[in-house]
Amino acid sequence: MNDINAFLKEHYLIPEHLLSTANMAYERIQPVISAIDKKVFYNQLKVLHAFHEEGVREGDLTGTTGYGYHDTGRDRLDRIWARVFKCEAALVRWQIVSGTQALSLAIMANCKQGDLVVVLGQPYDTLRPVFGSGNGDGALGSMGVRVQFVNPSGWDNAAISDLFSLDANIRAKIVADIPKNTRWFFLQRSRGYSLQPALSIYDIKAIVQEVKVNMPSISIMVDNCYGEFVEELEPTEVGADLIAGSLIKNPGGGIALTGGYIAGNKVCVERAAERLTSPGLGSHVGPTLGLTRTFLQGFFLAPTLVGEALKGMTFASSFWDLLRYKVFPSYEEHRTDIIQGVILGSKERVLAFCRGIQRAGPVDSMVKPEGWGMPGYNDEVVMAGGTFIQGGSLELSCDAPLREPYVVYLQGGLTFIQGKLGCLFSAIELEKIIL
Ligand SMILES: *Cc1c(COP(=O)(O)O)cnc(C)c1O
């Protein structure tokens, strides 16, 4: 331990008081770390079992070119995914370049003129052009699909009762606000870049059950970005009809170079496949060009790497709380995503925090992150992350829209240790501007 501290002091100039804060932060999260280990064990087992059931073989790893007919690796990957998420079908493709594409594809392929889509809270920034503002102005609007937002009073800043899930009254209010003629009810598991609460799998289960009992004709889609393997169940296991997400987040295990997935009801997944390729072709084409190896390997590693990220974020929550910043979630709170919010209150602090995270990356650690008008985002955003994969956010990274109340959203970390180091480096950068 002393050797470690001596090393940190010598090479990274970390002062004694921050090392002792880090130590305190670490000591008090021990019970949470044990709980994370149990979850990782279960999810790792679940994934390995799916590989065994599907009988993955070496020939699956090589992949196809051209049309990609008879790509056994691709088809097996889809089925493994469906087994893990306990649903009928999945479409896992590098041709889906991001989570945004996966989500917009899934919803747009499954709506037709006259349908009503109801969205809970604020969708993620990059999905705003898809849903629009509720006045028919988004991409769905131009298809003649109506979009309505529900945001029952008190929901968007609802406290998580008992550190575990939303208050039952708030859940009931959410369900009461959904019109009966809704075609799709869309909700987001992670908090995204907002202060709205993340929806734990227990909340999702309760909402889905209530909707299905009272209004069985409504289908439910969940934006599952950042949620995979954080809990022992996934939205499709508690009744959601369709989920989608990104492979450069949790389920790519830090290995997948790009890609997205859609999983759930077979008919809905195939509609999305037909929109991605062509009616008549659907999921039966799509060369894998040798990427299947990395997709399978990444998915295999994902539960364990999500565990590393969760430990890092739990540490971060504990550490920044000791430094008297407001954090969400707290280190003891139940997590449903790998995001840690820290409220910093000013642009200068956000930039300093981001410099520290950048410095802890294995790549581009010398870069100083600045805000920029990233495609799909309304406000300038600062992104830090010395990652192997551009924008890869199961790797340690942080994002901050430059707007009030100046929150940084920290996420990932392929190793727990890097998550800890990132916090220490950010704390040094903050001390520099505050002193
Ligand atoms: C990241 C994210 C998206 C968009 O995914 P990209 O891969 O960045 O396009 C959508 N929703 C949520 C909640 C996200 O975290």
XYZ file of N, CA and C in Angstrom, residues 91-348:
774
model
N -31.038 -8.794 -33.129
C -30.325 -8.362 -34.323
C -29.105 -7.597 -33.817
N -27.919 -8.202 -34.011
C -26.683 -7.593 -33.506
C -25.809 -7.321 -34.716
N -25.574 -6.072 -35.039
C -24.940 -5.753 -36.320
C -23.965 -4.595 -36.207
N -22.829 -4.711 -36.929
C -21.949 -3.540 -37.017
C -22.551 -2.512 -37.960
N -23.475 -2.963 -38.848
C -24.110 -2.003 -39.760
C -25.011 -1.030 -39.000
N -25.339 -1.344 -37.758
C -26.019 -0.372 -36.883
C -24.881 0.347 -36.163
N -24.640 1.616 -36.492
C -23.394 2.242 -36.038
C -23.413 2.740 -34.602
N -24.588 2.841 -33.996
C -24.607 3.410 -32.655
C -25.921 3.074 -31.967
N -25.991 3.440 -30.709
C -27.225 3.248 -29.961
C -28.364 4.060 -30.556
N -28.041 5.283 -30.980
C -29.077 6.136 -31.570
C -29.687 5.467 -32.794
N -28.826 4.913 -33.642
C -29.351 4.248 -34.837
C -30.194 3.035 -34.448
N -29.735 2.259 -33.478
C -30.490 1.071 -33.059
C -31.872 1.469 -32.550
N -31.919 2.514 -31.738
C -33.185 2.939 -31.148
C -34.114 3.551 -32.192
N -33.562 4.396 -33.061
C -34.437 5.040 -34.050
C -34.934 3.997 -35.045
N -34.068 3.070 -35.402
C -34.467 1.981 -36.297
C -35.596 1.171 -35.667
N -35.427 0.808 -34.411
C -36.407 -0.039 -33.739
C -37.768 0.652 -33.662
N -37.798 1.930 -33.319
C -39.093 2.589 -33.150
C -39.700 2.949 -34.507
N -38.864 3.430 -35.439
C -39.418 3.858 -36.732
C -39.900 2.668 -37.564
N -39.229 1.537 -37.415
C -39.652 0.355 -38.184
C -40.963 -0.211 -37.643
N -41.294 0.116 -36.403
C -42.443 -0.511 -35.770
C -43.619 0.429 -35.542
N -43.609 1.553 -36.273
C -44.749 2.470 -36.199
C -45.274 2.718 -37.592
N -46.559 2.974 -37.681
C -47.106 3.381 -38.969
C -48.011 4.597 -38.765
N -48.392 5.198 -39.873
C -49.201 6.415 -39.840
C -50.397 6.245 -38.900
N -50.602 7.246 -38.073
C -51.755 7.224 -37.176
C -51.444 6.657 -35.791
N -50.300 5.987 -35.651
C -49.937 5.431 -34.335
C -49.594 6.552 -33.354
N -49.765 6.229 -32.098
C -49.365 7.164 -31.041
C -48.212 6.550 -30.242
N -47.114 7.302 -30.140
C -45.974 6.879 -29.329
C -45.925 7.777 -28.102
N -45.857 7.166 -26.941
C -45.789 7.949 -25.710
C -44.421 7.728 -25.069
N -43.769 8.851 -24.745
C -42.402 8.798 -24.226
C -42.415 9.270 -22.779
N -41.783 8.503 -21.904
C -41.689 8.922 -20.501
C -40.493 9.848 -20.317
N -40.753 11.027 -19.762
C -39.675 11.962 -19.441
C -39.005 12.507 -20.680
N -37.726 12.820 -20.529
C -36.976 13.360 -21.661
C -36.209 12.219 -22.299
N -36.377 12.030 -23.608
C -35.512 11.023 -24.224
C -34.074 11.554 -24.277
N -33.158 10.696 -24.512
C -31.749 11.053 -24.642
C -31.571 12.096 -25.760
N -30.633 13.008 -25.571
C -30.439 14.127 -26.519
C -30.480 13.716 -27.989
N -29.757 12.664 -28.330
C -29.634 12.315 -29.754
C -30.929 11.747 -30.330
N -31.910 11.456 -29.466
C -33.180 10.924 -29.978
C -34.223 12.014 -30.187
N -33.881 13.244 -29.798
C -34.860 14.327 -29.958
C -35.278 14.539 -31.408
N -34.336 14.467 -32.379
C -34.784 14.606 -33.773
C -35.721 13.479 -34.223
N -35.708 12.365 -33.533
C -36.597 11.254 -33.884
C -37.989 11.512 -33.310
N -38.048 11.858 -32.025
C -39.345 12.051 -31.370
C -39.916 13.447 -31.591
N -39.039 14.423 -31.810
C -39.512 15.797 -31.951
C -39.970 16.350 -30.615
N -40.721 17.457 -30.670
C -41.094 18.134 -29.433
C -42.520 17.791 -29.013
N -43.183 16.921 -29.761
C -44.576 16.608 -29.464
C -45.523 17.366 -30.389
N -44.935 18.195 -31.286
C -45.772 18.961 -32.238
C -45.696 18.396 -33.647
N -45.327 17.149 -33.759
C -45.280 16.526 -35.080
C -44.051 16.893 -35.885
N -43.030 17.458 -35.212
C -41.872 17.956 -35.956
C -40.725 16.954 -36.102
N -40.742 15.865 -35.393
C -39.616 14.928 -35.490
C -39.753 13.983 -36.670
N -38.805 13.051 -36.782
C -38.847 12.077 -37.880
C -40.108 11.217 -37.786
N -40.522 10.878 -36.585
C -41.762 10.108 -36.432
C -42.950 10.936 -36.900
N -42.935 12.211 -36.565
C -44.001 13.112 -36.983
C -44.142 13.131 -38.499
N -43.008 13.143 -39.199
C -43.078 13.211 -40.655
C -43.612 11.903 -41.249
N -43.637 10.839 -40.442
C -44.262 9.586 -40.905
C -45.752 9.553 -40.549
N -46.234 10.622 -39.917
C -47.635 10.642 -39.506
C -47.871 9.929 -38.184
N -46.800 9.752 -37.432
C -46.925 9.125 -36.112
C -46.981 10.247 -35.072
N -47.936 10.176 -34.178
C -48.031 11.198 -33.140
C -47.153 10.817 -31.955
N -46.524 11.833 -31.361
C -45.659 11.582 -30.212
C -46.142 12.439 -29.054
N -46.257 11.839 -27.914
C -46.706 12.571 -26.726
C -45.739 12.251 -25.582
N -45.460 13.267 -24.769
C -44.556 13.043 -23.635
C -45.347 12.981 -22.352
N -45.019 12.051 -21.487
C -45.627 12.088 -20.156
C -44.524 12.349 -19.139
N -44.843 13.221 -18.241
C -43.864 13.640 -17.255
C -44.624 14.028 -15.997
N -45.244 13.057 -15.334
C -46.122 13.381 -14.206
C -45.376 14.241 -13.188
N -46.106 15.188 -12.626
C -45.428 16.125 -11.735
C -44.752 15.352 -10.607
N -43.553 15.781 -10.325
C -42.820 15.124 -9.244
C -41.978 13.968 -9.736
N -42.245 13.492 -10.973
C -41.469 12.349 -11.422
C -40.030 12.718 -11.744
N -39.869 13.848 -12.472
C -38.541 14.141 -13.008
C -37.504 14.441 -11.929
N -37.964 14.820 -10.743
C -36.963 14.949 -9.685
C -37.341 14.081 -8.485
N -37.997 12.959 -8.801
C -38.455 12.062 -7.735
C -37.263 11.438 -7.023
N -37.374 11.373 -5.744
C -36.332 10.686 -4.987
C -36.584 9.189 -5.136
N -35.521 8.450 -5.089
C -35.657 7.007 -5.087
C -35.990 6.642 -3.642
N -37.162 6.025 -3.450
C -37.495 5.681 -2.071
C -36.681 4.451 -1.697
N -36.362 4.257 -0.520
C -35.642 3.107 0.040
C -34.380 2.703 -0.732
N -33.727 3.627 -1.399
C -32.478 3.394 -2.147
C -32.639 2.392 -3.277
N -33.856 2.048 -3.628
C -34.045 0.886 -4.469
C -34.881 1.167 -5.700
N -36.005 1.803 -5.516
C -36.858 2.061 -6.668
C -37.749 3.256 -6.380
N -38.516 3.634 -7.397
C -39.394 4.797 -7.261
C -40.526 4.506 -6.289
N -41.045 5.560 -5.766
C -42.232 5.465 -4.942
C -43.393 4.885 -5.776
N -44.143 3.976 -5.180
C -45.223 3.305 -5.916
C -46.264 4.297 -6.435
N -46.498 5.395 -5.699
C -47.465 6.395 -6.157
C -47.010 7.061 -7.445
N -45.709 7.293 -7.527
C -45.185 7.942 -8.731
C -45.302 6.992 -9.917
N -45.023 5.730 -9.667
C -45.193 4.746 -10.758
C -46.653 4.706 -11.216
N -47.559 4.739 -10.254
C -48.987 4.697 -10.610
C -49.369 5.922 -11.429
N -48.810 7.087 -11.072
C -49.095 8.319 -11.829
C -48.601 8.197 -13.261
N -47.425 7.594 -13.426
C -46.869 7.424 -14.773
C -47.846 6.610 -15.619
N -48.300 5.502 -15.066
C -49.179 4.606 -15.831
C -50.519 5.296 -16.112
N -51.004 6.052 -15.123
C -52.305 6.725 -15.298
C -52.271 7.745 -16.435
N -51.070 8.279 -16.732
C -50.956 9.304 -17.771
C -50.839 8.741 -19.187
N -50.780 7.432 -19.342
C -50.612 6.856 -20.683
C -51.991 6.693 -21.334
N -52.225 7.343 -22.486
C -53.534 7.191 -23.133
C -53.775 5.741 -23.584
N -55.025 5.340 -23.573
C -55.395 3.950 -23.892
C -55.059 3.557 -25.338
N -55.101 4.565 -26.240
C -54.872 4.241 -27.653
C -53.394 4.299 -28.053
N -52.500 4.269 -27.063
C -51.060 4.300 -27.343
C -50.640 3.022 -28.066
N -49.758 3.181 -29.072
C -49.210 2.002 -29.746
C -47.926 1.551 -29.051
N -46.991 2.495 -28.834
C -45.738 2.176 -28.138
C -45.548 3.106 -26.948
N -45.199 2.527 -25.828
C -44.771 3.324 -24.680
C -43.260 3.162 -24.595
N -42.564 4.298 -24.647
C -41.108 4.283 -24.739
C -40.511 4.789 -23.436
N -39.660 3.991 -22.832
C -38.986 4.491 -21.641
C -37.506 4.190 -21.661
N -36.802 4.938 -20.856
C -35.344 4.874 -20.846
C -34.883 4.381 -19.488
N -34.063 3.340 -19.495
C -33.613 2.740 -18.235
C -32.598 3.640 -17.515
N -31.632 4.132 -18.281
C -30.572 4.952 -17.698
C -31.066 6.387 -17.499
N -30.380 7.151 -16.673
C -30.800 8.545 -16.544
C -30.320 9.374 -17.729
N -29.405 8.849 -18.537
C -28.901 9.634 -19.667
C -28.177 10.855 -19.147
N -28.190 11.955 -19.915
C -27.536 13.170 -19.447
C -28.569 14.079 -18.818
N -29.299 13.546 -17.851
C -30.287 14.394 -17.212
C -30.393 13.977 -15.759
N -31.080 14.808 -15.009
C -31.206 14.501 -13.584
C -32.455 13.683 -13.297
N -33.154 13.248 -14.366
C -34.331 12.424 -14.099
C -33.869 11.078 -13.525
N -34.734 10.401 -12.781
C -34.273 9.156 -12.168
C -34.058 8.064 -13.210
N -33.089 7.210 -12.942
C -32.924 6.004 -13.748
C -34.024 5.037 -13.312
N -34.475 4.191 -14.224
C -35.527 3.241 -13.877
C -34.909 1.884 -13.601
N -34.977 1.454 -12.380
C -34.413 0.147 -12.038
C -35.267 -0.926 -12.699
N -34.744 -2.121 -12.768
C -35.481 -3.205 -13.408
C -36.773 -3.490 -12.636
N -36.791 -3.174 -11.348
C -38.014 -3.365 -10.541
C -39.070 -2.339 -10.919
N -38.611 -1.103 -11.192
C -39.549 -0.085 -11.665
C -40.089 -0.466 -13.034
N -39.180 -0.905 -13.903
C -39.610 -1.274 -15.259
C -40.616 -2.414 -15.177
N -40.315 -3.395 -14.341
C -41.214 -4.538 -14.189
C -42.597 -4.089 -13.706
N -42.599 -3.221 -12.706
C -43.880 -2.769 -12.147
C -44.672 -1.973 -13.178
N -43.981 -1.101 -13.921
C -44.674 -0.293 -14.930
C -45.211 -1.192 -16.041
N -44.345 -2.114 -16.521
C -44.760 -3.006 -17.613
C -45.973 -3.826 -17.184
N -45.926 -4.370 -15.981
C -47.045 -5.217 -15.524
C -48.339 -4.442 -15.492
N -48.256 -3.239 -14.952
C -49.478 -2.460 -14.831
C -50.040 -2.075 -16.195
N -49.137 -1.712 -17.123
C -49.604 -1.365 -18.474
C -50.219 -2.594 -19.131
N -49.536 -3.735 -19.024
C -50.005 -4.949 -19.721
C -51.347 -5.448 -19.160
N -51.543 -5.274 -17.870
C -52.801 -5.736 -17.287
C -53.956 -4.835 -17.723
N -53.719 -3.514 -17.674
C -54.815 -2.587 -17.943
C -54.992 -2.240 -19.412
N -53.878 -2.266 -20.159
C -53.957 -1.834 -21.563
C -53.111 -2.790 -22.406
N -53.598 -4.019 -22.578
C -52.768 -5.055 -23.204
C -52.375 -4.767 -24.653
N -53.018 -3.806 -25.303
C -52.655 -3.554 -26.704
C -51.417 -2.649 -26.828
N -50.938 -2.124 -25.720
C -49.771 -1.237 -25.783
C -48.482 -2.065 -25.733
N -47.573 -1.772 -26.657
C -46.249 -2.413 -26.615
C -45.259 -1.484 -25.924
N -44.243 -2.099 -25.332
C -43.299 -1.302 -24.543
C -41.886 -1.481 -25.066
N -41.260 -0.328 -25.296
C -39.875 -0.350 -25.764
C -38.993 0.362 -24.739
N -37.837 -0.225 -24.475
C -36.928 0.356 -23.491
C -35.589 0.679 -24.142
N -35.159 1.919 -23.954
C -33.797 2.311 -24.305
C -32.908 1.700 -23.223
N -32.166 0.648 -23.606
C -31.406 -0.115 -22.611
C -29.939 0.313 -22.536
N -29.584 1.420 -23.189
C -28.191 1.881 -23.199
C -27.658 2.036 -21.774
N -26.498 1.538 -21.526
C -25.800 1.596 -20.241
C -26.399 0.681 -19.174
N -27.472 -0.053 -19.523
C -28.126 -0.860 -18.493
C -27.713 -2.327 -18.489
N -27.225 -2.823 -19.621
C -26.982 -4.264 -19.746
C -26.030 -4.772 -18.657
N -26.420 -5.815 -18.006
C -25.640 -6.532 -16.985
C -25.409 -5.752 -15.692
N -26.105 -4.649 -15.539
C -25.949 -3.920 -14.276
C -26.777 -4.600 -13.180
N -27.906 -5.198 -13.607
C -28.724 -5.960 -12.664
C -28.779 -7.403 -13.159
N -29.496 -8.236 -12.456
C -29.528 -9.644 -12.854
C -30.625 -9.932 -13.878
N -31.485 -8.948 -14.099
C -32.536 -9.111 -15.100
C -32.418 -7.980 -16.116
N -32.939 -8.236 -17.308
C -32.974 -7.225 -18.355
C -34.448 -6.899 -18.647
N -34.712 -5.743 -19.270
C -36.124 -5.356 -19.486
C -36.951 -6.423 -20.215
N -36.343 -7.122 -21.161
C -37.088 -8.156 -21.890
C -37.488 -9.321 -20.972
N -36.793 -9.481 -19.875
C -37.123 -10.560 -18.931
C -38.272 -10.173 -18.011
N -38.626 -8.903 -18.011
C -39.745 -8.475 -17.173
C -40.881 -7.929 -18.032
N -40.913 -8.339 -19.301
C -42.088 -8.061 -20.121
C -41.966 -6.984 -21.181
N -40.822 -6.297 -21.284
C -40.691 -5.293 -22.353
C -40.683 -6.019 -23.697
N -41.280 -5.401 -24.723
C -41.392 -6.046 -26.028
C -40.158 -5.850 -26.881
N -39.460 -4.737 -26.655
C -38.321 -4.427 -27.510
C -37.317 -3.594 -26.724
N -36.031 -3.936 -26.902
C -34.979 -3.113 -26.305
C -33.924 -2.852 -27.380
N -33.142 -1.816 -27.175
C -32.051 -1.553 -28.116
C -30.921 -0.866 -27.364
N -29.725 -0.994 -27.922
C -28.568 -0.377 -27.280
C -27.344 -0.405 -28.179
N -26.248 0.041 -27.608
C -25.005 0.231 -28.350
C -23.955 -0.805 -27.948
N -23.148 -1.226 -28.912
C -22.077 -2.180 -28.608
C -20.797 -1.500 -28.124
N -20.716 -0.183 -28.236
C -19.536 0.454 -27.640
C -19.847 0.923 -26.212
N -20.966 0.428 -25.698
C -21.253 0.559 -24.270
C -21.209 -0.862 -23.690
N -22.003 -1.126 -22.683
C -21.886 -2.372 -21.903
C -21.731 -3.679 -22.692
N -22.624 -4.005 -23.641
C -22.608 -5.386 -24.131
C -21.489 -5.687 -25.125
N -20.729 -4.669 -25.529
C -19.579 -4.911 -26.399
C -18.340 -5.270 -25.606
N -18.444 -5.191 -24.286
C -17.339 -5.614 -23.419
C -16.024 -4.895 -23.661
N -16.078 -3.694 -24.243
C -14.839 -2.944 -24.481
C -14.065 -3.465 -25.673
N -14.594 -4.502 -26.325
C -13.869 -5.161 -27.415
C -14.514 -4.858 -28.769
N -15.853 -4.841 -28.802
C -16.553 -4.585 -30.069
C -16.128 -3.214 -30.592
N -15.790 -3.129 -31.881
C -15.250 -1.889 -32.432
C -16.340 -0.879 -32.779
N -17.544 -1.356 -32.980
C -18.693 -0.512 -33.296
C -19.926 -1.406 -33.210
N -21.109 -0.876 -33.491
C -22.286 -1.743 -33.589
C -23.407 -1.394 -32.635
N -24.562 -1.982 -32.943
C -25.740 -1.796 -32.105
C -26.579 -3.056 -32.128
N -27.555 -3.114 -31.233
C -28.431 -4.292 -31.214
C -29.870 -3.888 -30.937
N -30.754 -4.778 -31.400
C -32.188 -4.663 -31.094
C -32.615 -6.054 -30.671
N -33.390 -6.174 -29.615
C -33.790 -7.512 -29.162
C -35.209 -7.475 -28.639
N -35.901 -8.597 -28.746
C -37.253 -8.682 -28.195
C -38.157 -9.549 -29.045
N -39.376 -9.065 -29.223
C -40.391 -9.764 -29.997
C -39.895 -10.009 -31.431
N -40.086 -11.245 -31.896
C -39.523 -11.662 -33.181
C -40.020 -10.812 -34.362
N -41.318 -10.573 -34.396
C -41.886 -9.806 -35.510
C -41.318 -8.382 -35.506
N -41.216 -7.797 -34.335
C -40.709 -6.414 -34.232
C -39.236 -6.344 -34.621
N -38.456 -7.341 -34.193
C -37.022 -7.344 -34.524
C -36.854 -7.509 -36.039
N -37.658 -8.378 -36.641
C -37.529 -8.592 -38.088
C -37.962 -7.349 -38.875
N -38.962 -6.626 -38.379
C -39.338 -5.364 -39.049
C -38.145 -4.403 -39.072
N -37.436 -4.360 -37.942
C -36.261 -3.484 -37.877
C -35.197 -3.969 -38.852
N -35.022 -5.277 -38.933
C -34.025 -5.832 -39.861
C -34.386 -5.477 -41.296
N -35.681 -5.510 -41.619
C -36.109 -5.195 -42.980
C -35.916 -3.713 -43.289
N -35.995 -2.899 -42.264
C -35.744 -1.475 -42.498
C -34.248 -1.217 -42.644
N -33.438 -2.009 -41.928
C -31.978 -1.852 -42.011
C -31.464 -2.320 -43.368
N -31.939 -3.490 -43.834
C -31.472 -3.995 -45.132
C -32.540 -3.676 -46.166
N -33.470 -4.567 -46.357
C -34.570 -4.318 -47.300
C -35.682 -5.295 -47.003
N -36.934 -4.885 -47.290
C -38.009 -5.874 -47.196
C -37.624 -7.082 -48.046
N -37.844 -8.258 -47.519
C -37.474 -9.467 -48.248
C -36.094 -9.983 -47.870
N -35.210 -9.088 -47.426
C -33.858 -9.527 -47.040
C -33.755 -9.651 -45.520
N -34.215 -8.619 -44.814
C -34.256 -8.654 -43.355
C -32.938 -9.069 -42.730
N -33.018 -9.993 -41.786
C -31.827 -10.374 -41.013
C -30.992 -11.434 -41.716
N -31.406 -11.833 -42.948
C -30.702 -12.936 -43.604
C -29.465 -12.504 -44.363
N -29.250 -11.208 -44.481
C -28.020 -10.735 -45.119
C -27.261 -9.853 -44.136
N -26.026 -9.541 -44.514
C -25.195 -8.689 -43.658
C -23.876 -9.396 -43.409
N -22.855 -9.054 -44.198
C -21.557 -9.698 -44.002
C -20.960 -9.269 -42.671
N -20.193 -10.133 -42.048
C -19.628 -9.768 -40.741
C -18.151 -9.394 -40.833
N -17.541 -9.670 -42.006
C -16.180 -9.181 -42.287
C -15.170 -9.505 -41.185
N -15.377 -10.548 -40.467
C -14.405 -10.919 -39.434
C -14.654 -10.281 -38.074
N -15.736 -9.511 -37.949
C -15.978 -8.838 -36.661
C -16.669 -9.725 -35.624
N -17.184 -10.873 -36.061
C -17.938 -11.703 -35.115
C -17.079 -12.128 -33.921
N -15.797 -12.364 -34.170
C -14.921 -12.754 -33.064
C -14.962 -11.710 -31.948
N -14.847 -10.445 -32.355
C -14.804 -9.398 -31.334
C -16.179 -9.206 -30.670
N -17.248 -9.442 -31.426
C -18.583 -9.308 -30.837
C -18.816 -10.408 -29.801
N -18.428 -11.628 -30.178
C -18.623 -12.739 -29.232
C -17.716 -12.583 -28.019
N -16.479 -12.227 -28.274
C -15.537 -12.079 -27.156
C -15.975 -10.933 -26.238
N -16.405 -9.853 -26.854
C -16.858 -8.709 -26.060
C -18.086 -9.051 -25.225
N -19.023 -9.755 -25.832
C -20.251 -10.111 -25.101
C -19.911 -11.065 -23.956
N -18.955 -11.954 -24.227
C -18.513 -12.869 -23.171
C -17.888 -12.093 -22.004
N -17.078 -11.097 -22.317
C -16.403 -10.323 -21.260
C -17.321 -9.312 -20.570
N -18.404 -8.954 -21.235
C -19.213 -7.815 -20.783
C -19.640 -7.864 -19.308
N -20.158 -8.998 -18.811
C -20.616 -8.962 -17.418
C -19.495 -8.591 -16.439
N -18.307 -9.115 -16.696
C -17.194 -8.838 -15.789
C -16.724 -7.390 -15.927
N -16.676 -6.902 -17.161
C -16.227 -5.520 -17.349
C -17.262 -4.519 -16.834
N -18.525 -4.850 -16.972
C -19.556 -3.980 -16.386
C -19.349 -3.941 -14.863
N -18.978 -5.066 -14.295
C -18.680 -5.122 -12.854
C -17.528 -4.193 -12.478
N -16.476 -4.180 -13.293
C -15.346 -3.281 -13.028
C -15.822 -1.825 -13.058
N -16.613 -1.515 -14.090
C -17.122 -0.143 -14.218
C -17.987 0.227 -13.010
N -18.829 -0.723 -12.581
C -19.720 -0.438 -11.447
C -18.928 -0.185 -10.167
N -17.860 -0.950 -9.990
C -17.028 -0.725 -8.795
C -16.387 0.664 -8.863
N -15.904 1.016 -10.044
C -15.288 2.334 -10.206
C -16.276 3.458 -9.941
N -17.504 3.294 -10.429
C -18.512 4.355 -10.258
C -18.977 4.426 -8.800
N -19.032 3.270 -8.152
C -19.404 3.263 -6.734
C -18.328 3.978 -5.923
N -17.081 3.699 -6.279
C -15.975 4.405 -5.620
C -16.098 5.906 -5.880
N -16.345 6.268 -7.138
C -16.441 7.694 -7.495
C -17.522 8.380 -6.658
N -18.665 7.717 -6.511
C -19.757 8.308 -5.754
C -19.332 8.559 -4.308
N -18.674 7.569 -3.745
C -18.222 7.680 -2.365
C -17.155 8.775 -2.217
N -16.226 8.813 -3.153
C -15.101 9.758 -3.121
C -15.577 11.210 -3.280
N -16.409 11.482 -4.306
C -16.845 12.870 -4.540
C -17.792 13.344 -3.447
N -18.517 12.406 -2.867
C -19.353 12.756 -1.722
C -18.473 13.199 -0.546
N -17.392 12.485 -0.312
C -16.474 12.896 0.774
C -15.866 14.269 0.483
N -15.701 14.582 -0.795
C -15.175 15.903 -1.151
C -16.291 16.959 -1.205
N -17.473 16.578 -0.743
C -18.624 17.474 -0.584
C -19.259 17.938 -1.881
N -19.195 17.110 -2.893
C -19.982 17.400 -4.096
C -21.252 16.577 -4.036
N -22.299 17.089 -4.669
C -23.548 16.347 -4.706
C -23.436 15.281 -5.795
N -23.739 14.056 -5.416
C -23.581 12.950 -6.358
C -24.902 12.214 -6.522
N -25.102 11.632 -7.697
C -26.264 10.762 -7.865
C -25.893 9.673 -8.844
N -26.137 8.410 -8.553
C -26.702 7.961 -7.290
C -25.648 7.985 -6.175
N -26.126 7.846 -4.933
C -25.212 7.724 -3.814
C -24.560 6.342 -3.889
N -23.473 6.164 -3.156
C -22.753 4.889 -3.294
C -23.566 3.691 -2.817
N -24.544 3.930 -1.943
C -25.337 2.803 -1.415
C -26.572 2.518 -2.249
N -26.912 3.456 -3.125
C -28.165 3.328 -3.863
C -28.090 2.206 -4.900
N -29.223 1.556 -5.128
C -29.302 0.521 -6.148
C -29.020 1.138 -7.518
N -28.206 0.494 -8.327
C -27.875 1.031 -9.655
C -28.539 0.236 -10.762
N -28.917 0.942 -11.819
C -29.479 0.291 -12.998
C -28.690 0.667 -14.244
N -27.689 1.553 -14.082
C -26.815 1.903 -15.209
C -25.409 2.147 -14.678
N -24.476 2.378 -15.602
C -23.075 2.538 -15.163
C -22.680 4.011 -15.079
N -23.685 4.890 -14.978
C -23.387 6.321 -14.965
C -23.318 6.873 -13.545
N -22.360 7.731 -13.320
C -22.266 8.429 -12.048
C -22.331 9.921 -12.315
N -23.326 10.582 -11.780
C -23.422 12.027 -11.929
C -22.738 12.725 -10.763
N -22.037 13.811 -11.078
C -21.469 14.665 -10.030
C -21.819 16.098 -10.411
N -22.456 16.808 -9.497
C -22.849 18.189 -9.802
C -21.699 19.116 -9.423
N -21.184 19.843 -10.398
C -20.007 20.671 -10.152
C -20.332 22.163 -10.118
N -21.387 22.574 -10.811
C -21.863 23.954 -10.663
C -21.199 25.018 -11.508
N -20.113 24.711 -12.213
C -19.564 25.740 -13.108
C -18.826 25.080 -14.263
N -18.749 25.847 -15.341
C -18.099 25.348 -16.558
C -16.619 25.042 -16.298
N -15.962 25.926 -15.543
C -14.529 25.735 -15.285
C -14.279 24.437 -14.542
